Tab-separated table of C-alpha atoms in Angstrom:
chain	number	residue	atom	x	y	z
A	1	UNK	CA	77.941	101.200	108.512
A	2	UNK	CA	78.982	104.217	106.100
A	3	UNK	CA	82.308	104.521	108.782
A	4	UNK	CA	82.928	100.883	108.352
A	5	UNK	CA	82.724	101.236	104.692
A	6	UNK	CA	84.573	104.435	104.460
A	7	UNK	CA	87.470	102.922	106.998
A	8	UNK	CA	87.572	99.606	104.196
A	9	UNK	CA	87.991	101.923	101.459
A	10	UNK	CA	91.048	103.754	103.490
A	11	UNK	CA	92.673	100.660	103.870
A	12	UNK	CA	92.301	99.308	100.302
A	13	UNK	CA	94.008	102.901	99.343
A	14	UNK	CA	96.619	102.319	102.137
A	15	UNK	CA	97.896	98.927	100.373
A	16	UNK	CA	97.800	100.927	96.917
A	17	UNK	CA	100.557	103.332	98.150
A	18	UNK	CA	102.079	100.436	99.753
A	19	UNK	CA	102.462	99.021	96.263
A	20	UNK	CA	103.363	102.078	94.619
A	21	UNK	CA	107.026	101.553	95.907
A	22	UNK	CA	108.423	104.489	94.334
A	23	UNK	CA	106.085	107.412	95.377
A	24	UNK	CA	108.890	107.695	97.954
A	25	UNK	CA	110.859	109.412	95.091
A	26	UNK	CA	108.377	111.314	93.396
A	27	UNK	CA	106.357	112.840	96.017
A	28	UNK	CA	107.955	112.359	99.591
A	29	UNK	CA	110.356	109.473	101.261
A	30	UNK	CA	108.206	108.983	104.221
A	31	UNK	CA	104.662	109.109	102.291
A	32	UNK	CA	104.139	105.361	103.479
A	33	UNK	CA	104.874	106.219	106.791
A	34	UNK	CA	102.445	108.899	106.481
A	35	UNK	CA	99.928	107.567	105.201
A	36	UNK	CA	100.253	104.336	107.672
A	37	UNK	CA	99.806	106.907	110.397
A	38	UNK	CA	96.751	108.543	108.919
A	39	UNK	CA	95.082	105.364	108.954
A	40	UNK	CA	95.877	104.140	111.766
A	41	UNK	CA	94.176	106.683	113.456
A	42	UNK	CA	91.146	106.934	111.123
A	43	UNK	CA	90.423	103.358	111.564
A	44	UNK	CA	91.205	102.664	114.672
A	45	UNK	CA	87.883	102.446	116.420
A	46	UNK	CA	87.471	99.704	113.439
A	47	UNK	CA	90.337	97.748	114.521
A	48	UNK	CA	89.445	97.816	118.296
A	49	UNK	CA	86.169	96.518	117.491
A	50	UNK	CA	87.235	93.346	115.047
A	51	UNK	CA	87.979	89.810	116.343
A	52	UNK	CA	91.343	88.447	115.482
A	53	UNK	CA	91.690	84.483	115.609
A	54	UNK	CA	95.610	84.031	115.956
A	55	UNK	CA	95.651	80.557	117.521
A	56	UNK	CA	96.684	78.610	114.785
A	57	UNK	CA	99.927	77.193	114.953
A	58	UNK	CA	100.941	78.621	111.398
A	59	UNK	CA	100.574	81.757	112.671
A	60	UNK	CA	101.900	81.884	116.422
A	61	UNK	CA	104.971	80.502	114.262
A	62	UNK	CA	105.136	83.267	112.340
A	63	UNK	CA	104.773	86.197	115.101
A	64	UNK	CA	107.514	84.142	116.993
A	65	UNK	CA	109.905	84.842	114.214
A	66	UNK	CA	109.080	88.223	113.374
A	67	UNK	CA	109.756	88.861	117.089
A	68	UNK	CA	112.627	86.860	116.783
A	69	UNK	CA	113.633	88.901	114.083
A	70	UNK	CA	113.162	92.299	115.655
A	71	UNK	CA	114.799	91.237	118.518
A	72	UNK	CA	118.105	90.327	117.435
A	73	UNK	CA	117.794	93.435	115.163
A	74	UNK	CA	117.657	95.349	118.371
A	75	UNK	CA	120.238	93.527	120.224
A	76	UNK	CA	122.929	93.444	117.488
A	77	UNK	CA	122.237	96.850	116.851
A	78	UNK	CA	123.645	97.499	120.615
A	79	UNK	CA	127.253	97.055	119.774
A	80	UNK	CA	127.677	98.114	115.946
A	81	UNK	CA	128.930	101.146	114.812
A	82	UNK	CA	125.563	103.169	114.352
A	83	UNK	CA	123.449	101.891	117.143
A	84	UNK	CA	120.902	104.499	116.058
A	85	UNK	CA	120.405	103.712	112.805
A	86	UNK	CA	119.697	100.295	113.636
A	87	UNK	CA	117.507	100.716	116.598
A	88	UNK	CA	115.819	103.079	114.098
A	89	UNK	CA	115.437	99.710	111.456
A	90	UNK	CA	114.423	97.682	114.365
A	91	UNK	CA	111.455	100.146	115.203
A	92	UNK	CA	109.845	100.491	111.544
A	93	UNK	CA	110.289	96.903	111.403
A	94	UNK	CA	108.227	96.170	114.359
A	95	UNK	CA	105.690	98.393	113.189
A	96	UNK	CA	105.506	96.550	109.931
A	97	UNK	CA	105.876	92.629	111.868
A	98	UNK	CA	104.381	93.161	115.086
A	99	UNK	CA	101.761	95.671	114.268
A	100	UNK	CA	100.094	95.259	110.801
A	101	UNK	CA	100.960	91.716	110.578
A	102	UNK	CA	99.359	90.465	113.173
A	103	UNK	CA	96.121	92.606	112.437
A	104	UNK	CA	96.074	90.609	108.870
A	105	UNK	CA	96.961	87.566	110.026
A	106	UNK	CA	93.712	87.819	112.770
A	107	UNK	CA	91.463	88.927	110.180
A	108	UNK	CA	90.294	87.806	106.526
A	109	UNK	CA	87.987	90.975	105.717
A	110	UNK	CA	91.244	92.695	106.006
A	111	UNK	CA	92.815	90.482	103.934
A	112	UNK	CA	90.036	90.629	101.460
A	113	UNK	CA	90.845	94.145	101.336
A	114	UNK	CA	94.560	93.758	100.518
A	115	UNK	CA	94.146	91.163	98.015
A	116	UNK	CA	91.687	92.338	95.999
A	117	UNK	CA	93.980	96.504	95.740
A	118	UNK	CA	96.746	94.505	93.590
A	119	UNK	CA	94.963	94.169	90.164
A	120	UNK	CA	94.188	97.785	90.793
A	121	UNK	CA	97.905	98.587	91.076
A	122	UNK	CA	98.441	96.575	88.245
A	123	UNK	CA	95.780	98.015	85.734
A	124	UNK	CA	96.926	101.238	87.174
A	125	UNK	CA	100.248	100.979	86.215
A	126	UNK	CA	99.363	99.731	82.903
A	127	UNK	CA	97.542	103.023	81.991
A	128	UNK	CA	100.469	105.070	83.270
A	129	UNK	CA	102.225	103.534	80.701
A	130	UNK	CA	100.897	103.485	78.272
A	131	UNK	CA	100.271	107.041	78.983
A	132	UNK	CA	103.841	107.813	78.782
A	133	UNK	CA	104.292	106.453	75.269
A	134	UNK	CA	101.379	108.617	74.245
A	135	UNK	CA	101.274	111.721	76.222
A	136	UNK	CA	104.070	112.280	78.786
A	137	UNK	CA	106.787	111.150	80.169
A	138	UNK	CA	105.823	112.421	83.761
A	139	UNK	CA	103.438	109.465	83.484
A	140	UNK	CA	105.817	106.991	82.443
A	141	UNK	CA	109.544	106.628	81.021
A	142	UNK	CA	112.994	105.185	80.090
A	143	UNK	CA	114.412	105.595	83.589
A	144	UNK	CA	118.138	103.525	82.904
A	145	UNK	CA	120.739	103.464	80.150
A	146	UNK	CA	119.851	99.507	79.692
A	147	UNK	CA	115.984	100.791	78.361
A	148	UNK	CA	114.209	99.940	81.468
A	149	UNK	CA	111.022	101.659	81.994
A	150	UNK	CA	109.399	103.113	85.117
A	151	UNK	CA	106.133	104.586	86.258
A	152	UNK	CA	105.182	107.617	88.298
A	153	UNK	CA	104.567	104.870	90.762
A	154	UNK	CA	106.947	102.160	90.360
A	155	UNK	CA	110.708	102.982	88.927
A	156	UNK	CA	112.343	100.092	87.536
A	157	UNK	CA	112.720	97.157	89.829
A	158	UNK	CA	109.827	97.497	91.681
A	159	UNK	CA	107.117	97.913	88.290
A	160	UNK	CA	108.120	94.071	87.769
A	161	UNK	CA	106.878	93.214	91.428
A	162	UNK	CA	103.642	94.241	90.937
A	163	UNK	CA	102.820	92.775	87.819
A	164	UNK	CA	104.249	89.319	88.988
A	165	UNK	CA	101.953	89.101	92.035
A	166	UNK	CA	98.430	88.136	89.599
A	167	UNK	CA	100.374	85.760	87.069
A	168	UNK	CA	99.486	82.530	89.237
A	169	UNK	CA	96.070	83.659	89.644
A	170	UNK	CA	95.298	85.056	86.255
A	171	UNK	CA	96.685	81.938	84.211
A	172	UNK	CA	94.993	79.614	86.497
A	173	UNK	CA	91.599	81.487	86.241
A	174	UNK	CA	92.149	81.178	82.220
A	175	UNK	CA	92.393	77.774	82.545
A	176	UNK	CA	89.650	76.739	84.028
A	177	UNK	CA	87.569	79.657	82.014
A	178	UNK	CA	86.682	82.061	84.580
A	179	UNK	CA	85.491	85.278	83.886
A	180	UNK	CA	87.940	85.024	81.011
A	181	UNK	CA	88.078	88.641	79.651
A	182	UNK	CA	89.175	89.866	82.891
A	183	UNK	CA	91.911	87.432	83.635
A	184	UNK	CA	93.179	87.380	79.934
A	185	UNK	CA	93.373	91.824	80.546
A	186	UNK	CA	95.212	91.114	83.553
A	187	UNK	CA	97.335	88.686	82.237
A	188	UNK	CA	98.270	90.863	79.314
A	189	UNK	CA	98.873	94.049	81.786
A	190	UNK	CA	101.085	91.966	84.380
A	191	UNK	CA	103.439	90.988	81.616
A	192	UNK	CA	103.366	94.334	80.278
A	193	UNK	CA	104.726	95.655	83.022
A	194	UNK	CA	107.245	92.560	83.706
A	195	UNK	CA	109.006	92.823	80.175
A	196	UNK	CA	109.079	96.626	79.972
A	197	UNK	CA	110.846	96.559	83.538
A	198	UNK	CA	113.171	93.960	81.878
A	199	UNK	CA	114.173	93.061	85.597
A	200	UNK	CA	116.411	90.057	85.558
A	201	UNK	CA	114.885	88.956	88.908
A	202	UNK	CA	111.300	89.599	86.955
A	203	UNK	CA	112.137	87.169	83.909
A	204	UNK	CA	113.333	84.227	86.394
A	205	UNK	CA	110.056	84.393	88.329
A	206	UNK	CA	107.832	84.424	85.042
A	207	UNK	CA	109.589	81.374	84.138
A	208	UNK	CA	108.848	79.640	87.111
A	209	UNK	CA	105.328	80.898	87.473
A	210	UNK	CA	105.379	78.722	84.516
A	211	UNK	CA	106.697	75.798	86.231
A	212	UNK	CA	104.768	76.796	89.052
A	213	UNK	CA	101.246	76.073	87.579
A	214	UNK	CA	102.413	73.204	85.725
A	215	UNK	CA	103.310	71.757	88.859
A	216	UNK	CA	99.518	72.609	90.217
A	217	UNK	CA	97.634	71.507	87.557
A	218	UNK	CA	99.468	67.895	87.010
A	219	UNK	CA	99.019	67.820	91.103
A	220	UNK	CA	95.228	68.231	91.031
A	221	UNK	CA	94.638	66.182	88.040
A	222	UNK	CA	96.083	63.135	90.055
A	223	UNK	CA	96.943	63.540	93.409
A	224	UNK	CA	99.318	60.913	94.351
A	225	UNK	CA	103.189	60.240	95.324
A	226	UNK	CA	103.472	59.157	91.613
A	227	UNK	CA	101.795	62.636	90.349
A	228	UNK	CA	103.845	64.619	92.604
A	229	UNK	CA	107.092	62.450	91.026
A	230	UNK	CA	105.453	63.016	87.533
A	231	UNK	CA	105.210	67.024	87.954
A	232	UNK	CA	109.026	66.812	89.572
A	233	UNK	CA	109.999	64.930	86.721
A	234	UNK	CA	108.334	67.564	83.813
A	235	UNK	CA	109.303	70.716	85.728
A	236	UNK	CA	113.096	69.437	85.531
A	237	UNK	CA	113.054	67.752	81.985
A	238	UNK	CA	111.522	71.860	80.760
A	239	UNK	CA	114.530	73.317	82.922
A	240	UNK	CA	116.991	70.661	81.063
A	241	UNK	CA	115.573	71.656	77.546
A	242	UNK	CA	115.098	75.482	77.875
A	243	UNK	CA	118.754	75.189	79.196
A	244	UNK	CA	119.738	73.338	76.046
A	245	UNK	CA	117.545	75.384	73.908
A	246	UNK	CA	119.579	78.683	75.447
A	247	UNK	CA	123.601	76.751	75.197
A	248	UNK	CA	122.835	76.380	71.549
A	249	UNK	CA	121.071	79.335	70.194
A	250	UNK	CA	122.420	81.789	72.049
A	251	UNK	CA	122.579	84.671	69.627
A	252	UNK	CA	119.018	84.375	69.050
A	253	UNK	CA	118.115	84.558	72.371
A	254	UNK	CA	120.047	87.569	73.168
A	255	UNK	CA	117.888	89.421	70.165
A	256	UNK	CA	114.841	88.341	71.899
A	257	UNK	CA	115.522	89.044	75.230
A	258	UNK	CA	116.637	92.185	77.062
A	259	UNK	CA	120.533	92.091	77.406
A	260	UNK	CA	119.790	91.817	81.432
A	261	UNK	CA	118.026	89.116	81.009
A	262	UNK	CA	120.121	87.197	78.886
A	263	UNK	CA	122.740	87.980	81.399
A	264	UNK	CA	120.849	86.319	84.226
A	265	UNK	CA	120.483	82.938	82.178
A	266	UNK	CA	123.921	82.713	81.100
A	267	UNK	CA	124.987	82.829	84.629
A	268	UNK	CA	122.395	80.135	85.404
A	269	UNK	CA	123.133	77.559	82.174
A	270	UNK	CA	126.436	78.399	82.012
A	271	UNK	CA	127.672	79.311	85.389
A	272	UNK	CA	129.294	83.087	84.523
A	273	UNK	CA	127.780	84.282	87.725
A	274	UNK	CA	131.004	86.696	87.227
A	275	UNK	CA	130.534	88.391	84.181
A	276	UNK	CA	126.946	88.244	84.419
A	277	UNK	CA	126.704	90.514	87.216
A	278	UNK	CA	129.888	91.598	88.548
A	279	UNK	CA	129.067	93.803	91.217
A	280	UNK	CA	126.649	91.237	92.980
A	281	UNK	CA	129.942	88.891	92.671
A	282	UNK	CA	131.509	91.302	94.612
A	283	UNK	CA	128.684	91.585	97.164
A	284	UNK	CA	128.567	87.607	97.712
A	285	UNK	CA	132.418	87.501	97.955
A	286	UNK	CA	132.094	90.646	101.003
A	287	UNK	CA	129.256	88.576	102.719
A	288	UNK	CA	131.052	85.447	102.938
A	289	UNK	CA	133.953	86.991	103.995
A	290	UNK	CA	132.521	88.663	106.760
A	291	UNK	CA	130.466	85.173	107.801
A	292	UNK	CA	133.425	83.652	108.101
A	293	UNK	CA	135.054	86.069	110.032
A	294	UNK	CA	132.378	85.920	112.688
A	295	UNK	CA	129.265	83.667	112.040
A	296	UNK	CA	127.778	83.909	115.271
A	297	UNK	CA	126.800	87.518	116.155
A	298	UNK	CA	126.796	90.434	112.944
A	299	UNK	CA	127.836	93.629	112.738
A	300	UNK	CA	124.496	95.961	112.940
A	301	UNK	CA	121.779	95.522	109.980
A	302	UNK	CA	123.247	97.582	106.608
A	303	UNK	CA	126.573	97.371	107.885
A	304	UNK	CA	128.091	95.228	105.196
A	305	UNK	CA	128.340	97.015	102.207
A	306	UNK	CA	130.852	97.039	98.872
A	307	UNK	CA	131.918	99.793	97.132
A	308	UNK	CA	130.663	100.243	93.669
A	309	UNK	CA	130.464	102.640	90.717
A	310	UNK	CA	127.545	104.283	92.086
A	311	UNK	CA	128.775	103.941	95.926
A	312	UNK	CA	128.692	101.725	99.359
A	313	UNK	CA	125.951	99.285	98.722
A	314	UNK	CA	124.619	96.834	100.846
A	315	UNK	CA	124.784	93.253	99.933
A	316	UNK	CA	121.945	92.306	97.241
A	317	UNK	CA	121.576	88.606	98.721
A	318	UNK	CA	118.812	88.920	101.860
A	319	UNK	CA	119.940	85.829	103.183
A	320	UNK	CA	123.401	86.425	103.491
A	321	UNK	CA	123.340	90.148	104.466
A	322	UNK	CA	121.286	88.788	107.399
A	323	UNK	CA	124.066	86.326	108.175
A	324	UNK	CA	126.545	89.116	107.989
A	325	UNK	CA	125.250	91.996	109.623
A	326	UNK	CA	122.686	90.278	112.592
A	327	UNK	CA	124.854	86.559	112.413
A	328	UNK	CA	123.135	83.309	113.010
A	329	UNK	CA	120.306	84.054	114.997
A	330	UNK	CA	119.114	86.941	112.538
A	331	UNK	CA	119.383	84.045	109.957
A	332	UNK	CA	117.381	81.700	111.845
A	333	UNK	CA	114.770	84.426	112.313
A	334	UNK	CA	114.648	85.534	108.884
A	335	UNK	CA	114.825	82.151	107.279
A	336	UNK	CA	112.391	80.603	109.862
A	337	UNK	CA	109.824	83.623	108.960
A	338	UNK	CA	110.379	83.967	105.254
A	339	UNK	CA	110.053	80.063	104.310
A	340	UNK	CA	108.902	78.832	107.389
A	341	UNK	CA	105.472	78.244	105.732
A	342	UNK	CA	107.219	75.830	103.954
A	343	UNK	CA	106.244	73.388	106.752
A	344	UNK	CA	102.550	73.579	106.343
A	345	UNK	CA	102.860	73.778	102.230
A	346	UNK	CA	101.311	69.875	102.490
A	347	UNK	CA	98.385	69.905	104.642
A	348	UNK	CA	97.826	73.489	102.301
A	349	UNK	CA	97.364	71.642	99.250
A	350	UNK	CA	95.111	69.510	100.589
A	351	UNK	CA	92.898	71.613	101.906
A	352	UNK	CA	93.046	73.575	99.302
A	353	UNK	CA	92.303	71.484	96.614
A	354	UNK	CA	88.831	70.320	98.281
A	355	UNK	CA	87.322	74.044	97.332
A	356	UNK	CA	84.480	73.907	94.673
A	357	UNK	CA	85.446	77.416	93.129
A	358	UNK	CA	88.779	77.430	90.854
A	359	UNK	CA	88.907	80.998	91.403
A	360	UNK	CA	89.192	80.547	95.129
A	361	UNK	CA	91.508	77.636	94.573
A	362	UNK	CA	93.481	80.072	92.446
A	363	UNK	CA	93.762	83.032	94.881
A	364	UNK	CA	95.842	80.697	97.622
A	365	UNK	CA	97.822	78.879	94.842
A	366	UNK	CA	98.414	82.460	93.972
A	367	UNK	CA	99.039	83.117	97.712
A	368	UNK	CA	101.507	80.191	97.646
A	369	UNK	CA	103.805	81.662	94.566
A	370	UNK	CA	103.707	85.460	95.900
A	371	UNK	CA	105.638	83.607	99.513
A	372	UNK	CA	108.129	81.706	96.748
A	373	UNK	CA	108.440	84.787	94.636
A	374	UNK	CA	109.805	87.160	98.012
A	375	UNK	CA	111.659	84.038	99.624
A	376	UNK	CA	113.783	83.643	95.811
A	377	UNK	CA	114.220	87.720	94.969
A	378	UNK	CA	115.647	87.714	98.398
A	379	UNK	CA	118.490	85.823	96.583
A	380	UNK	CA	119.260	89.148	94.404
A	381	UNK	CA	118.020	91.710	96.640
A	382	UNK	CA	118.551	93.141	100.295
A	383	UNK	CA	116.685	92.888	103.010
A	384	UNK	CA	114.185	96.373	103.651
A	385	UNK	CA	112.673	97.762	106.389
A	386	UNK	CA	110.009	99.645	103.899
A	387	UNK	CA	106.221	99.018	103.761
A	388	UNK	CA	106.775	98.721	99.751
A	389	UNK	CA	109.029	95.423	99.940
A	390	UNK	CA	106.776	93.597	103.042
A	391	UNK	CA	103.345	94.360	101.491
A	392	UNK	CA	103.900	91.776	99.369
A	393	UNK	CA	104.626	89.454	102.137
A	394	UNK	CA	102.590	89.851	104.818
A	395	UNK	CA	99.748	89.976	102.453
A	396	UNK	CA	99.468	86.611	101.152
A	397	UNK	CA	101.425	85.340	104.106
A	398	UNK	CA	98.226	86.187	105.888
A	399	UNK	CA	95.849	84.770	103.128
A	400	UNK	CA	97.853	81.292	103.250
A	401	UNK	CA	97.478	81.273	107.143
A	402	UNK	CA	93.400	81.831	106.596
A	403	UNK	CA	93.372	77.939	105.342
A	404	UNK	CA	94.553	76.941	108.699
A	405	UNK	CA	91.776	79.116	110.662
A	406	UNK	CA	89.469	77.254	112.720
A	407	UNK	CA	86.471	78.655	110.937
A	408	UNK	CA	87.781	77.421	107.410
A	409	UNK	CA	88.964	74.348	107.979
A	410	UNK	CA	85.171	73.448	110.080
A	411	UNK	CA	83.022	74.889	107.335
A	412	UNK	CA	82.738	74.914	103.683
A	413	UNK	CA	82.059	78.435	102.632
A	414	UNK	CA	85.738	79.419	101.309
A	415	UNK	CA	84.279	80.821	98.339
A	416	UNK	CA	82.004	83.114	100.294
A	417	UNK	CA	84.518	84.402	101.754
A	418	UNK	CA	87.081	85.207	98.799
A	419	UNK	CA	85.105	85.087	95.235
A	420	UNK	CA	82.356	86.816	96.533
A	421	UNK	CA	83.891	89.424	98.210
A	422	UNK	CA	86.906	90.387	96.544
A	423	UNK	CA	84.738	91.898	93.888
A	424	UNK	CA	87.757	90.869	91.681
C-alpha cells in the first residue's frame, strides 16, 4: 500500500512537470523526457498490475488515429530531406500516443491523478508570480518587449494554457455554489495568469469559455431541440454585439486590452488578418502553397517553414502544417484524433447531465472545453511532439472517454469516483 501510494504521488508530480512547459529552458530540454523515464520505471510494477478497460468504441477510435498518426509520420518521414529527424518525431510521439495514452485512457485512478495536479500548477504559478513582483525576478518576469510575463515554469505562451484549463470547471462550480471559496481562488488565479500572459490565443478562449458555459447552463435548464436552438441563438446574438461593441469603440478597447489582444479581434471583426499578425499571414500563405503543390503525400513533419525576423519557423496553423508536411492522410489522422470526439459530444451530454453532483458534472464539461480549447489553438499554433503541449490532451481526452466505460455507464457512482477522490 505505501508503494502504491508513493507510485500515485510520482505520477501526480510527473503531470506537474508536464505542465510546467518551460522547465525545458530553465533547467534542462529533455527534463520531461527524464522524468517520464524515471517513472516509468518506478511505477512500473504498478502499471503491470492495473486493469485497463479499452473496449469502448470512443477509445479504440482514438488509438486507431494516434497510430494512424504515427504511422504516416514514419512513412513520410522516409523520403523527406531529414529522415532522421522525423523518424526521431515519430518515436517521441509514439511514446506520448501509444504509450501513456493508452495507460490513461484504460484507467480512471490514473486519470484522477492527472486531473486533480492542474489546480496545483495553477496556484503554483500564481505564487511564482506574484513572487516576482515582490521578491525576484528569477521567480517571475517581463519576458517580451510587448509586457508579457512568464514564470520560472511557464514563459509566455504556455502560462496562459494552464490557467485556461480550470475556467469551465471553476465558473461552473460557482454557479451552482460549491465549495465556493476554493473555486472563486481558482478562478481569480487562472485569470491571473491568462491576462498577465496577454496571449492572443489566451483572450479568444476566455471569451468562449464564456460562451461555452452559457451554452451548458441554457442546455441543462431545458434540454430540448428548441433549448439547443435557444443557446445557438444567444451565443451568436453576444458574438454579433461584442463585435459591434469593438467596430465602434475601438480606442477604448485598445486602452483596456493588451495591444496583442486587440490585434487578434480586429482581425476577427474586421478581417485585417494581415496587419494583425503578419508573420502568421505569411505562414498560411507558405502552407497553402505547398498543399497545393502536392496535397496528397507531405514533405517530412517541420519541413515547411517561413523565414522570419527571428528565423525559419514552422507554420503556426496545426492543421495545415499537417497538410503540408505529412499530406492528406496525416490530416485525416490528426483531424480524426484531435476532434474526432466530436462524434460522441451527444450521447456525452446526456449522460452527463444525469449525474447528481454539479461538481462532477463540471469536471467533464470541463473535460469537454480543455478538447475545444487544443482542437482551436491548433489554429495559431504548430503541431509538437513535447509532453508539455499533449498533457493537456490526452488528459481530459481520457476523462471524456471514462463516460463511455462500461462500468460508468451500468452504475451510478460517478461522483465516487471523481468528487471524492480528486481531493480537489
Amino acid at each position: 500500500m505505501k508503494y502504491t501510494n508513493l507510485t500515485y504521488g510520482a505520477i501526480g508530480i510527473w503531470v506537474f512537470l508536464l505542465l510546467a512547459a518551460d522547465i525545458k529552458v530553465s533547467i534542462h530540454p529533455q527534463i520531461h523526457w527524464g522524468a517520464t523515464l524515471s517513472v516509468l520505471i518506478f511505477a512500473l510494477p504498478l502499471f503491470l498490475r492495473l486493469k485497463y478497460s479499452l473496449a469502448a468504441p470512443l477509445k479504440l477510435f482514438a488509438l486507431f488515429m494516434a497510430v494512424l498518426l504515427v504511422v504516416t509520420i514514419l512513412l513520410v518521414s522516409l523520403t523527406s530531406e531529414n529522415p532522421s529527424y522525423g523518424l526521431g518525431q515519430s518515436a517521441k510521439l509514439s511514446i506520448i500516443l501509444l504509450g501513456a495514452f493508452p495507460l490513461l485512457l484504460g484507467n480512471s485512478r490514473l486519470v484522477k491523478i492527472g486531473i486533480a495536479t492542474i489546480p496545483v500548477a495553477v496556484f503554483s504559478n500564481l505564487i511564482l508570480l506574484i513572487l516576482g513582483l515582490t521578491a525576484s525576478p528569477v521567480f517571475a518576469q517581463l519576458m517580451t518587449g510587448d509586457n508579457r510575463w512568464g514564470t520560472f515554469f511557464n514563459y509566455p505562451g504556455s502560462l496562459w494554457r494552464v490557467g485556461i484549463l480550470v475556467v469551465v470547471l471553476a465558473m461552473y462550480a460557482l454557479l451552482h455554489k460549491c465549495r465556493s471559496a476554493y473555486f472563486a481562488l481558482l478562478l481569480a488565479a487562472a485569470l491571473v495568469l491568462i491576462y498577465f500572459d496577454s496571449s492572443r490565443t489566451g483572450a479568444l478562449l476566455l471569451f468562449l469559455a464564456f460562451v461555452f458555459l452559457a451554452f451548458i447552463i441554457l442546455w441543462e435548464r431545458r434540454q430540448s431541440l428548441l433549448a439547443g436552438v435557444i443557446s445557438i441563438m444567444t451565443i451568436l446574438a453576444i458574438l454579433g454585439l461584442l463585435g459591434f461593441i469593438f467596430y465602434n469603440n475601438q480606442e477604448l478597447v485598445r486602452q483596456i486590452l493588451p495591444q496583442r489582444v486587440v490585434q487578434t479581434f480586429e482581425a476577427i471583426f474586421i478581417g485585417n488578418y494581415e496587419e494583425a499578425d503578419h508573420t502568421r499571414y505569411e505562414m498560411l500563405q507558405a502552407a497553402q502553397a505547398q498543399i497545393r503543390q502536392n496535397p496528397l503525400w507531405g514533405i517530412g513533419i517541420g519541413n515547411t517553414r517561413v523565414d522570419t525576423n527571428e528565423g525559419l519557423m514552422v507554420v503556426h496553423n496545426a492543421y495545415l502544417q499537417v497538410w503540408a508536411d505529412l499530406g492528406i492522410m496525416g490530416l485525416i489522422a490528426y483531424v480524426g484524433l484531435v476532434l474526432g470526439w466530436l462524434i460522441w459530444l451527444p450521447s456525452f451530454f446526456r449522460c452527463v447531465h444525469w449525474r447528481v453532483d454539479p461538481i462532477e458534472r463540471g469536471l467533464y464539461y470541463n473535460a469537454v472545453f480543455m478538447l475545444f480549447f487544443y482542437a482551436f489553438s491548433g489554429l495559431f499554433h504548430p503541431i509538437s511532439t513535447e509532453w508539455s503541449e499533449w498533457i493537456s490532451f490526452i488528459l481530459p481526452y481520457a476523462l471524456f472517454a471514462q463516460v463511455f466505460s462500461k462500468d460508468e455507464v451500468r452504475n451510478a457512482k460517478p461522483s465516487q469516483l471523481l468528487s471524492r477522490n480528486l481531493n480537489l
